[in-house]
PDB file of C-alpha atoms in Angstrom:
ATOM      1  CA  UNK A  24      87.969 -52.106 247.444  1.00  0.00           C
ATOM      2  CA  UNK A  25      88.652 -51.303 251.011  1.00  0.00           C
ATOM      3  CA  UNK A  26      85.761 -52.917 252.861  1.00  0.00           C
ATOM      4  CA  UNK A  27      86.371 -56.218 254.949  1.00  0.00           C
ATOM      5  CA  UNK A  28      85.458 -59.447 253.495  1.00  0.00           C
ATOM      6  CA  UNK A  29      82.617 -61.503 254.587  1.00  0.00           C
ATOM      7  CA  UNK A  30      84.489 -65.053 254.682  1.00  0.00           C
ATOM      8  CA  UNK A  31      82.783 -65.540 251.243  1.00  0.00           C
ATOM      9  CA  UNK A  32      85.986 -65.168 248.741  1.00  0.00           C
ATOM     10  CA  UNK A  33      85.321 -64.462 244.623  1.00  0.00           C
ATOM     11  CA  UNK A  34      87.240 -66.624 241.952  1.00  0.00           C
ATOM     12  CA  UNK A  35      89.006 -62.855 241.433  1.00  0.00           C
ATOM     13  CA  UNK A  36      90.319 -62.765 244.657  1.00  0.00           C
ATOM     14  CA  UNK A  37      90.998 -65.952 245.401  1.00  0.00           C
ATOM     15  CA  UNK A  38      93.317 -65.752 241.880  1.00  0.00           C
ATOM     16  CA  UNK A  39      94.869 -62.570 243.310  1.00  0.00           C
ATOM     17  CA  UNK A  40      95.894 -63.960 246.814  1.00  0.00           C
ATOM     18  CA  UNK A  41      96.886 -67.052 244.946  1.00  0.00           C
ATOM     19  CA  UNK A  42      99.368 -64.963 242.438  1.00  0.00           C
ATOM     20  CA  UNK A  43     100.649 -62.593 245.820  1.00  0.00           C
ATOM     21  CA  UNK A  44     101.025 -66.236 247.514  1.00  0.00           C
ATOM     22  CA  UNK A  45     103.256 -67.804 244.718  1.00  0.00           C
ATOM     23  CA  UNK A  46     105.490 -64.464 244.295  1.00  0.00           C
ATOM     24  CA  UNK A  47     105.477 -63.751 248.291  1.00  0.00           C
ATOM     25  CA  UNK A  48     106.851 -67.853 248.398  1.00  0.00           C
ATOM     26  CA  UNK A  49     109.153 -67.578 245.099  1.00  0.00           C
ATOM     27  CA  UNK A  50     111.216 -64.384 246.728  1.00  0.00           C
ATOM     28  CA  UNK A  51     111.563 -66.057 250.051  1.00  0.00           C
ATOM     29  CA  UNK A  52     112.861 -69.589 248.168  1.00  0.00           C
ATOM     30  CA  UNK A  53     109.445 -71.338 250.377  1.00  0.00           C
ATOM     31  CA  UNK A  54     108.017 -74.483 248.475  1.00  0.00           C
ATOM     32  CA  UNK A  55     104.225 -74.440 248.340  1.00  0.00           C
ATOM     33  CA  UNK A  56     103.784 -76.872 250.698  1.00  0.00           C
ATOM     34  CA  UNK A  57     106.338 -76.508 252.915  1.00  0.00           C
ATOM     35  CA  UNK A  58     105.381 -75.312 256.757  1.00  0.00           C
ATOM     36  CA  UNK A  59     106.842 -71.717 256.202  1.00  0.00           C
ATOM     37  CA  UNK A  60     104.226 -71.420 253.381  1.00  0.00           C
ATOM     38  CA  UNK A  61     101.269 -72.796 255.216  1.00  0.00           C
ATOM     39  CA  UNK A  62     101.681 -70.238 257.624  1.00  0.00           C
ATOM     40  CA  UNK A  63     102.463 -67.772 254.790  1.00  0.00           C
ATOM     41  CA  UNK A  64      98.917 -68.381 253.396  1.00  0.00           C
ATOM     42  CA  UNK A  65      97.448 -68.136 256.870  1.00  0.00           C
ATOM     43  CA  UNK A  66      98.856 -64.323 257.381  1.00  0.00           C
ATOM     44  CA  UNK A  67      97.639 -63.411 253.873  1.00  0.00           C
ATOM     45  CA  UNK A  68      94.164 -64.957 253.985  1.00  0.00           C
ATOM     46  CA  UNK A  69      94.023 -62.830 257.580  1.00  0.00           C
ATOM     47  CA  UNK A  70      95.976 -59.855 256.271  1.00  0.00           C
ATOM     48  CA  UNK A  71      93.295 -59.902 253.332  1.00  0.00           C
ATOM     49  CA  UNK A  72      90.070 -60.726 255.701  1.00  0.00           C
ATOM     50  CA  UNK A  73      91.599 -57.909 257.948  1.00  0.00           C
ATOM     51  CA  UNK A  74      90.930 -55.092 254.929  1.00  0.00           C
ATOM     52  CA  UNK A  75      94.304 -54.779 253.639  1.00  0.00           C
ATOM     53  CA  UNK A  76      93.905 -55.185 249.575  1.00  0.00           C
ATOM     54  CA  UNK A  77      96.611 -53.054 248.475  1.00  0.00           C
ATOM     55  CA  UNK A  78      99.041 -55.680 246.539  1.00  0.00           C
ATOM     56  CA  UNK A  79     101.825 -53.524 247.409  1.00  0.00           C
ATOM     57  CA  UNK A  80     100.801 -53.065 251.025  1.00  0.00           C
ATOM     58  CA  UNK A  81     100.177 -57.008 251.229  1.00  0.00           C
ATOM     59  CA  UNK A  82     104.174 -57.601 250.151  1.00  0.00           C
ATOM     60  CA  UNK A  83     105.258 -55.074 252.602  1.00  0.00           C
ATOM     61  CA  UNK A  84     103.511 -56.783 255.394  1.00  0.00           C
ATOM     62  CA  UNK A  85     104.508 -60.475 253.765  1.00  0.00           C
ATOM     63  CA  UNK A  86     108.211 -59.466 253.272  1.00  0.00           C
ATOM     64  CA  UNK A  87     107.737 -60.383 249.575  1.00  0.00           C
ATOM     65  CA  UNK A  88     109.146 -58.587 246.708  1.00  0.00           C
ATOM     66  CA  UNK A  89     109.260 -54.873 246.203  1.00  0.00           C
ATOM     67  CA  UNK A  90     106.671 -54.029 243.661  1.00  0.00           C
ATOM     68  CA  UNK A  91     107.559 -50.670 241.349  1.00  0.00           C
ATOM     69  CA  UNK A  92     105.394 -47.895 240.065  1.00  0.00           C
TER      70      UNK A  92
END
């Protein structure tokens, strides 16, 4: 899917950002709660809300893990 999101997020996607959240925090060694995270959730929720859905293109712009093929 490639179109920009309406503000109105599905339980799918909200599980997927959750999932690229908890990865995205466990390679950077950021508690969930923590500051560094908060604003980590606040460049993926606009990252995502911006059109970019590609899990691998959502790590390269998070500087979380390097996904393979």
């Amino acid at each position: 899917m490639t179109q920009i999101s309406t503000g109105i997020l599905e339980p799918g996607e909200l599980a997927f950002l959750h999932r690229c959240f908890s990865d995205v925090c466990s390679h950077r060694g950021l508690h969930s709660e923590s500051d560094a995270a908060n604003s980590l959730a606040a460049q993926l929720f606009d990252l995502y809300q911006n059109g970019v859905r590609e899990e691998r293109e959502l790590y390269t712009f998070l500087g979380g893990r390097k996904l393979t093929d």
